[in-house]
Amino acid sequence: MPLLLRALLPPLSAALALQAATAVPSIAAQSDRVYDFSGAVTYVAVGALSLYLPSIRAAGAPVLSSLLAALRGRGPPFVGGLDWRHVAMTGVAGVWAVRLGSYLFYRNLVQGGDSRFADIKASPPKFAVAFLFQALWVTICLTPVLLVNAAPRAALASGVVATDVLGLGLWAAGFATEVVADAQKSRWLRERRDKVHDEEFLTHGLFARSRFPNYFGEITLWTGLATAAAGILARKPAQLALGFTGGWGGVAATTALSYASPAFAAFLLLKVSGVPLSEAKYDKRYGDRKDYQEWKKNTNQLIPRLS
């Protein structure tokens, strides 16, 4: 367990520090403009830190001085090198974060604000909690990546296994679904502003198969990363490298920690800030309309129907 804490506590501390640095001016200005952008930056920074931490520890230097040396180009090399999974899993998580963060940031600029924060950004304590929650969101969702990055290359070295293919395949499918859904919604909003149509809610494309296909895509991609991580971490060399004996208890622990990522993402999207807020808003606006009720009745909430 101490080795797991060493893998998770520095990234959590970094996420908290970055979110605190963003929260102070945002709370002072009562502005949510950079909230999502700061989340994307935190994802990328925490992922990069988790790649570099093994080298810092192997060099025996204090973390802060080693990081400053790395920024000046004089940091220690990656001791033992990187396994392709280190690069691939950190990379795809970063790609997702940059893509979603830039999309939400642009949407926020166009719409002039985010309705999620309409009632809380005027309250410093509530707004501060939102930034704290974002730091926890980043850390928990990145946990599969952080655990893999904590294992040295020698502990991961093996040929491509089934969980690598399944996990990264799920990530690709989920990422593609989220990108397409966001693109369809952006186009629909743009065309409504340009008076191309007068539809008040989107019911075609992927939204004819799922009321929240973007959320389905996000949960799927995190499930994919969890699957890839759990598969390689269940192998004895990785178990021993993380301080376990190689028995079922260690496998259960790394598997549970890996799948905490999609479970937490699903909890947030389905029970906290995603579906509940969106459905409450649309039910209030269109709840008395027959076409809205028919779409809601005949369209799955999350998993897209195939036909």
CSV table of N, CA, C and O in Angstrom, one decimal, residues 21-99:
chain,number,residue,atom,x,y,z
A,21,ALA,N,-4.8,27.2,-7.7
A,21,ALA,CA,-4.2,28.4,-8.4
A,21,ALA,C,-5.2,29.0,-9.4
A,21,ALA,O,-5.2,30.2,-9.7
A,22,THR,N,-6.1,28.1,-10.0
A,22,THR,CA,-7.1,28.6,-10.9
A,22,THR,C,-8.3,29.1,-10.1
A,22,THR,O,-9.0,30.1,-10.5
A,23,ALA,N,-8.6,28.5,-9.0
A,23,ALA,CA,-9.8,28.8,-8.2
A,23,ALA,C,-9.7,30.3,-7.7
A,23,ALA,O,-10.7,31.0,-7.7
A,24,VAL,N,-8.6,30.7,-7.2
A,24,VAL,CA,-8.4,32.0,-6.5
A,24,VAL,C,-8.9,33.1,-7.4
A,24,VAL,O,-9.8,33.9,-7.1
A,25,PRO,N,-8.3,33.3,-8.6
A,25,PRO,CA,-8.8,34.4,-9.5
A,25,PRO,C,-10.2,34.2,-10.0
A,25,PRO,O,-10.9,35.2,-10.2
A,26,SER,N,-10.6,32.9,-10.2
A,26,SER,CA,-11.9,32.6,-10.8
A,26,SER,C,-13.0,33.0,-9.8
A,26,SER,O,-14.0,33.6,-10.1
A,27,ILE,N,-12.7,32.7,-8.5
A,27,ILE,CA,-13.7,33.0,-7.4
A,27,ILE,C,-13.8,34.5,-7.3
A,27,ILE,O,-14.8,35.1,-7.1
A,28,ALA,N,-12.6,35.2,-7.3
A,28,ALA,CA,-12.6,36.6,-7.1
A,28,ALA,C,-13.3,37.3,-8.2
A,28,ALA,O,-14.0,38.3,-8.0
A,29,ALA,N,-13.3,36.8,-9.5
A,29,ALA,CA,-13.9,37.4,-10.6
A,29,ALA,C,-15.3,36.8,-10.8
A,29,ALA,O,-16.1,37.3,-11.7
A,30,GLN,N,-15.7,35.8,-10.0
A,30,GLN,CA,-17.0,35.1,-10.2
A,30,GLN,C,-17.2,34.7,-11.7
A,30,GLN,O,-18.2,34.9,-12.3
A,31,SER,N,-16.1,34.1,-12.2
A,31,SER,CA,-16.1,33.7,-13.6
A,31,SER,C,-15.8,32.2,-13.7
A,31,SER,O,-14.8,31.7,-13.0
A,32,ASP,N,-16.5,31.5,-14.6
A,32,ASP,CA,-16.2,30.1,-14.8
A,32,ASP,C,-15.6,29.9,-16.2
A,32,ASP,O,-15.5,28.8,-16.7
A,33,ARG,N,-15.1,31.0,-16.8
A,33,ARG,CA,-14.5,30.9,-18.2
A,33,ARG,C,-13.4,29.9,-18.3
A,33,ARG,O,-13.4,29.2,-19.4
A,34,VAL,N,-12.5,29.8,-17.4
A,34,VAL,CA,-11.4,28.9,-17.5
A,34,VAL,C,-11.5,27.6,-16.7
A,34,VAL,O,-10.5,26.8,-16.6
A,35,TYR,N,-12.7,27.3,-16.2
A,35,TYR,CA,-12.9,26.1,-15.4
A,35,TYR,C,-12.5,24.8,-16.1
A,35,TYR,O,-11.7,24.0,-15.7
A,36,ASP,N,-13.2,24.6,-17.3
A,36,ASP,CA,-12.9,23.4,-18.1
A,36,ASP,C,-11.5,23.4,-18.7
A,36,ASP,O,-10.9,22.3,-18.7
A,37,PHE,N,-11.0,24.6,-19.1
A,37,PHE,CA,-9.6,24.6,-19.6
A,37,PHE,C,-8.6,24.2,-18.5
A,37,PHE,O,-7.7,23.5,-18.8
A,38,SER,N,-8.9,24.7,-17.3
A,38,SER,CA,-7.9,24.3,-16.2
A,38,SER,C,-8.0,22.8,-15.9
A,38,SER,O,-7.0,22.2,-15.5
A,39,GLY,N,-9.2,22.2,-16.1
A,39,GLY,CA,-9.3,20.8,-16.0
A,39,GLY,C,-8.4,20.0,-17.0
A,39,GLY,O,-7.7,19.1,-16.6
A,40,ALA,N,-8.5,20.5,-18.2
A,40,ALA,CA,-7.6,19.9,-19.3
A,40,ALA,C,-6.2,20.0,-19.0
A,40,ALA,O,-5.4,19.0,-19.1
A,41,VAL,N,-5.7,21.2,-18.6
A,41,VAL,CA,-4.3,21.4,-18.2
A,41,VAL,C,-3.9,20.5,-17.1
A,41,VAL,O,-2.8,20.0,-17.1
A,42,THR,N,-4.8,20.4,-16.1
A,42,THR,CA,-4.5,19.5,-14.9
A,42,THR,C,-4.3,18.1,-15.3
A,42,THR,O,-3.4,17.4,-14.9
A,43,TYR,N,-5.2,17.6,-16.2
A,43,TYR,CA,-5.0,16.2,-16.7
A,43,TYR,C,-3.7,16.0,-17.4
A,43,TYR,O,-3.0,15.0,-17.1
A,44,VAL,N,-3.3,16.9,-18.3
A,44,VAL,CA,-2.0,16.8,-19.0
A,44,VAL,C,-0.8,16.9,-18.0
A,44,VAL,O,0.1,16.1,-18.1
A,45,ALA,N,-0.9,17.8,-17.1
A,45,ALA,CA,0.2,18.0,-16.2
A,45,ALA,C,0.4,16.8,-15.2
A,45,ALA,O,1.5,16.3,-15.0
A,46,VAL,N,-0.7,16.3,-14.7
A,46,VAL,CA,-0.7,15.2,-13.8
A,46,VAL,C,-0.2,13.9,-14.5
A,46,VAL,O,0.6,13.2,-13.9
A,47,GLY,N,-0.7,13.7,-15.7
A,47,GLY,CA,-0.2,12.6,-16.5
A,47,GLY,C,1.3,12.6,-16.7
A,47,GLY,O,2.0,11.6,-16.6
A,48,ALA,N,1.8,13.8,-17.1
A,48,ALA,CA,3.2,14.0,-17.4
A,48,ALA,C,4.0,13.8,-16.1
A,48,ALA,O,5.1,13.2,-16.1
A,49,LEU,N,3.5,14.3,-15.0
A,49,LEU,CA,4.2,14.1,-13.7
A,49,LEU,C,4.3,12.7,-13.3
A,49,LEU,O,5.4,12.2,-12.9
A,50,SER,N,3.3,11.9,-13.6
A,50,SER,CA,3.3,10.5,-13.2
A,50,SER,C,4.3,9.7,-14.1
A,50,SER,O,4.9,8.7,-13.6
A,51,LEU,N,4.6,10.2,-15.3
A,51,LEU,CA,5.6,9.6,-16.1
A,51,LEU,C,7.0,9.8,-15.5
A,51,LEU,O,7.9,9.0,-15.6
A,52,TYR,N,7.2,11.0,-15.0
A,52,TYR,CA,8.5,11.5,-14.6
A,52,TYR,C,8.9,11.1,-13.1
A,52,TYR,O,10.0,11.0,-12.8
A,53,LEU,N,7.9,10.8,-12.3
A,53,LEU,CA,8.1,10.5,-10.9
A,53,LEU,C,9.1,9.3,-10.7
A,53,LEU,O,10.0,9.4,-9.8
A,54,PRO,N,9.0,8.2,-11.4
A,54,PRO,CA,10.0,7.1,-11.2
A,54,PRO,C,11.4,7.6,-11.3
A,54,PRO,O,12.3,7.2,-10.6
A,55,SER,N,11.7,8.4,-12.3
A,55,SER,CA,13.0,8.9,-12.6
A,55,SER,C,13.5,9.8,-11.4
A,55,SER,O,14.6,9.8,-11.0
A,56,ILE,N,12.6,10.6,-10.9
A,56,ILE,CA,12.9,11.5,-9.8
A,56,ILE,C,13.3,10.7,-8.6
A,56,ILE,O,14.3,11.0,-7.9
A,57,ARG,N,12.5,9.7,-8.3
A,57,ARG,CA,12.8,8.8,-7.1
A,57,ARG,C,14.1,8.1,-7.3
A,57,ARG,O,14.9,7.9,-6.3
A,58,ALA,N,14.3,7.5,-8.5
A,58,ALA,CA,15.5,6.8,-8.7
A,58,ALA,C,16.8,7.7,-8.6
A,58,ALA,O,17.8,7.2,-8.2
A,59,ALA,N,16.6,9.0,-9.0
A,59,ALA,CA,17.8,9.9,-8.9
A,59,ALA,C,18.1,10.3,-7.5
A,59,ALA,O,19.1,10.8,-7.2
A,60,GLY,N,17.1,10.1,-6.6
A,60,GLY,CA,17.3,10.4,-5.2
A,60,GLY,C,17.3,11.9,-4.9
A,60,GLY,O,17.8,12.3,-3.8
A,61,ALA,N,16.8,12.7,-5.8
A,61,ALA,CA,16.7,14.1,-5.5
A,61,ALA,C,15.4,14.5,-5.1
A,61,ALA,O,14.4,13.8,-5.3
A,62,PRO,N,15.2,15.6,-4.3
A,62,PRO,CA,13.9,16.1,-4.0
A,62,PRO,C,13.0,16.4,-5.2
A,62,PRO,O,13.5,16.8,-6.2
A,63,VAL,N,11.7,16.1,-5.0
A,63,VAL,CA,10.8,16.2,-6.1
A,63,VAL,C,10.8,17.6,-6.8
A,63,VAL,O,11.0,17.7,-8.0
A,64,LEU,N,10.7,18.7,-6.0
A,64,LEU,CA,10.6,20.0,-6.5
A,64,LEU,C,11.9,20.4,-7.3
A,64,LEU,O,11.8,20.9,-8.4
A,65,SER,N,13.1,20.1,-6.7
A,65,SER,CA,14.3,20.5,-7.4
A,65,SER,C,14.5,19.7,-8.7
A,65,SER,O,15.0,20.2,-9.7
A,66,SER,N,14.1,18.4,-8.6
A,66,SER,CA,14.2,17.6,-9.8
A,66,SER,C,13.2,18.1,-10.9
A,66,SER,O,13.6,18.1,-12.1
A,67,LEU,N,12.1,18.5,-10.6
A,67,LEU,CA,11.1,19.1,-11.6
A,67,LEU,C,11.6,20.4,-12.2
A,67,LEU,O,11.6,20.6,-13.4
A,68,LEU,N,12.2,21.2,-11.3
A,68,LEU,CA,12.8,22.5,-11.8
A,68,LEU,C,14.0,22.2,-12.8
A,68,LEU,O,14.1,22.8,-13.8
A,69,ALA,N,14.8,21.2,-12.4
A,69,ALA,CA,15.9,20.8,-13.3
A,69,ALA,C,15.4,20.3,-14.6
A,69,ALA,O,16.0,20.5,-15.7
A,70,ALA,N,14.3,19.5,-14.5
A,70,ALA,CA,13.7,19.0,-15.8
A,70,ALA,C,13.2,20.1,-16.7
A,70,ALA,O,13.4,20.0,-17.9
A,71,LEU,N,12.6,21.1,-16.1
A,71,LEU,CA,12.1,22.2,-16.9
A,71,LEU,C,13.3,23.0,-17.5
A,71,LEU,O,13.1,23.6,-18.6
A,72,ARG,N,14.5,22.9,-16.9
A,72,ARG,CA,15.6,23.6,-17.5
A,72,ARG,C,16.4,22.7,-18.4
A,72,ARG,O,17.5,23.0,-18.9
A,73,GLY,N,15.8,21.4,-18.6
A,73,GLY,CA,16.5,20.5,-19.5
A,73,GLY,C,17.6,19.7,-18.9
A,73,GLY,O,18.4,19.1,-19.6
A,74,ARG,N,17.7,19.7,-17.6
A,74,ARG,CA,18.9,19.0,-16.9
A,74,ARG,C,18.4,18.0,-15.9
A,74,ARG,O,19.1,17.6,-15.0
A,75,GLY,N,17.2,17.5,-16.2
A,75,GLY,CA,16.6,16.5,-15.2
A,75,GLY,C,17.2,15.1,-15.5
A,75,GLY,O,17.9,14.9,-16.5
A,76,PRO,N,16.9,14.2,-14.6
A,76,PRO,CA,17.4,12.8,-14.8
A,76,PRO,C,16.7,12.1,-15.9
A,76,PRO,O,15.6,12.5,-16.2
A,77,PRO,N,17.4,11.2,-16.6
A,77,PRO,CA,16.7,10.5,-17.7
A,77,PRO,C,15.7,9.5,-17.1
A,77,PRO,O,15.6,9.3,-15.9
A,78,PHE,N,14.8,9.0,-18.0
A,78,PHE,CA,13.8,8.0,-17.5
A,78,PHE,C,14.6,6.7,-17.2
A,78,PHE,O,15.0,6.0,-18.1
A,79,VAL,N,14.7,6.5,-16.0
A,79,VAL,CA,15.5,5.3,-15.5
A,79,VAL,C,14.8,4.0,-16.0
A,79,VAL,O,13.6,3.8,-15.7
A,80,GLY,N,15.5,3.2,-16.7
A,80,GLY,CA,14.9,2.0,-17.2
A,80,GLY,C,14.1,2.1,-18.5
A,80,GLY,O,13.6,1.2,-19.0
A,81,GLY,N,13.9,3.4,-18.9
A,81,GLY,CA,13.1,3.6,-20.1
A,81,GLY,C,11.6,3.5,-19.9
A,81,GLY,O,11.2,3.2,-18.8
A,82,LEU,N,10.9,3.7,-20.9
A,82,LEU,CA,9.4,3.6,-20.8
A,82,LEU,C,8.9,2.5,-21.6
A,82,LEU,O,9.3,2.2,-22.7
A,83,ASP,N,7.9,1.8,-21.1
A,83,ASP,CA,7.2,0.8,-21.8
A,83,ASP,C,6.2,1.5,-22.8
A,83,ASP,O,5.8,2.6,-22.5
A,84,TRP,N,5.8,0.9,-23.8
A,84,TRP,CA,4.9,1.5,-24.8
A,84,TRP,C,3.6,1.8,-24.1
A,84,TRP,O,2.9,2.8,-24.5
A,85,ARG,N,3.2,1.1,-23.1
A,85,ARG,CA,1.9,1.3,-22.4
A,85,ARG,C,2.0,2.6,-21.6
A,85,ARG,O,1.0,3.3,-21.5
A,86,HIS,N,3.2,2.9,-21.0
A,86,HIS,CA,3.3,4.2,-20.4
A,86,HIS,C,3.0,5.4,-21.3
A,86,HIS,O,2.2,6.3,-21.0
A,87,VAL,N,3.6,5.3,-22.5
A,87,VAL,CA,3.4,6.4,-23.5
A,87,VAL,C,2.0,6.4,-24.0
A,87,VAL,O,1.3,7.4,-24.1
A,88,ALA,N,1.5,5.2,-24.4
A,88,ALA,CA,0.1,5.1,-25.0
A,88,ALA,C,-1.0,5.5,-24.1
A,88,ALA,O,-1.8,6.4,-24.5
A,89,MET,N,-1.0,5.0,-22.8
A,89,MET,CA,-2.1,5.4,-21.9
A,89,MET,C,-2.0,6.8,-21.5
A,89,MET,O,-3.1,7.5,-21.4
A,90,THR,N,-0.8,7.3,-21.2
A,90,THR,CA,-0.7,8.7,-20.8
A,90,THR,C,-1.1,9.6,-22.0
A,90,THR,O,-1.8,10.6,-21.9
A,91,GLY,N,-0.7,9.2,-23.2
A,91,GLY,CA,-1.0,10.0,-24.4
A,91,GLY,C,-2.4,10.1,-24.7
A,91,GLY,O,-3.0,11.2,-25.0
A,92,VAL,N,-3.2,8.9,-24.7
A,92,VAL,CA,-4.6,9.0,-25.1
A,92,VAL,C,-5.4,9.7,-24.0
A,92,VAL,O,-6.4,10.4,-24.4
A,93,ALA,N,-5.0,9.6,-22.8
A,93,ALA,CA,-5.7,10.4,-21.7
A,93,ALA,C,-5.5,11.9,-22.0
A,93,ALA,O,-6.4,12.7,-21.8
A,94,GLY,N,-4.3,12.3,-22.4
A,94,GLY,CA,-4.0,13.7,-22.7
A,94,GLY,C,-4.7,14.2,-23.9
A,94,GLY,O,-5.2,15.3,-23.9
A,95,VAL,N,-4.8,13.3,-24.9
A,95,VAL,CA,-5.5,13.7,-26.2
A,95,VAL,C,-7.0,13.9,-25.8
A,95,VAL,O,-7.6,14.9,-26.3
A,96,TRP,N,-7.6,13.0,-25.0
A,96,TRP,CA,-9.0,13.2,-24.6
A,96,TRP,C,-9.2,14.5,-23.9
A,96,TRP,O,-10.1,15.3,-24.1
A,97,ALA,N,-8.3,14.8,-22.9
A,97,ALA,CA,-8.4,16.0,-22.1
A,97,ALA,C,-8.3,17.3,-22.9
A,97,ALA,O,-9.1,18.2,-22.7
A,98,VAL,N,-7.3,17.3,-23.8
A,98,VAL,CA,-7.1,18.5,-24.6
A,98,VAL,C,-8.3,18.7,-25.6
A,98,VAL,O,-8.8,19.8,-25.7
A,99,ARG,N,-8.8,17.6,-26.2
A,99,ARG,CA,-9.9,17.8,-27.1
A,99,ARG,C,-11.2,18.2,-26.3
A,99,ARG,O,-11.8,19.2,-26.7
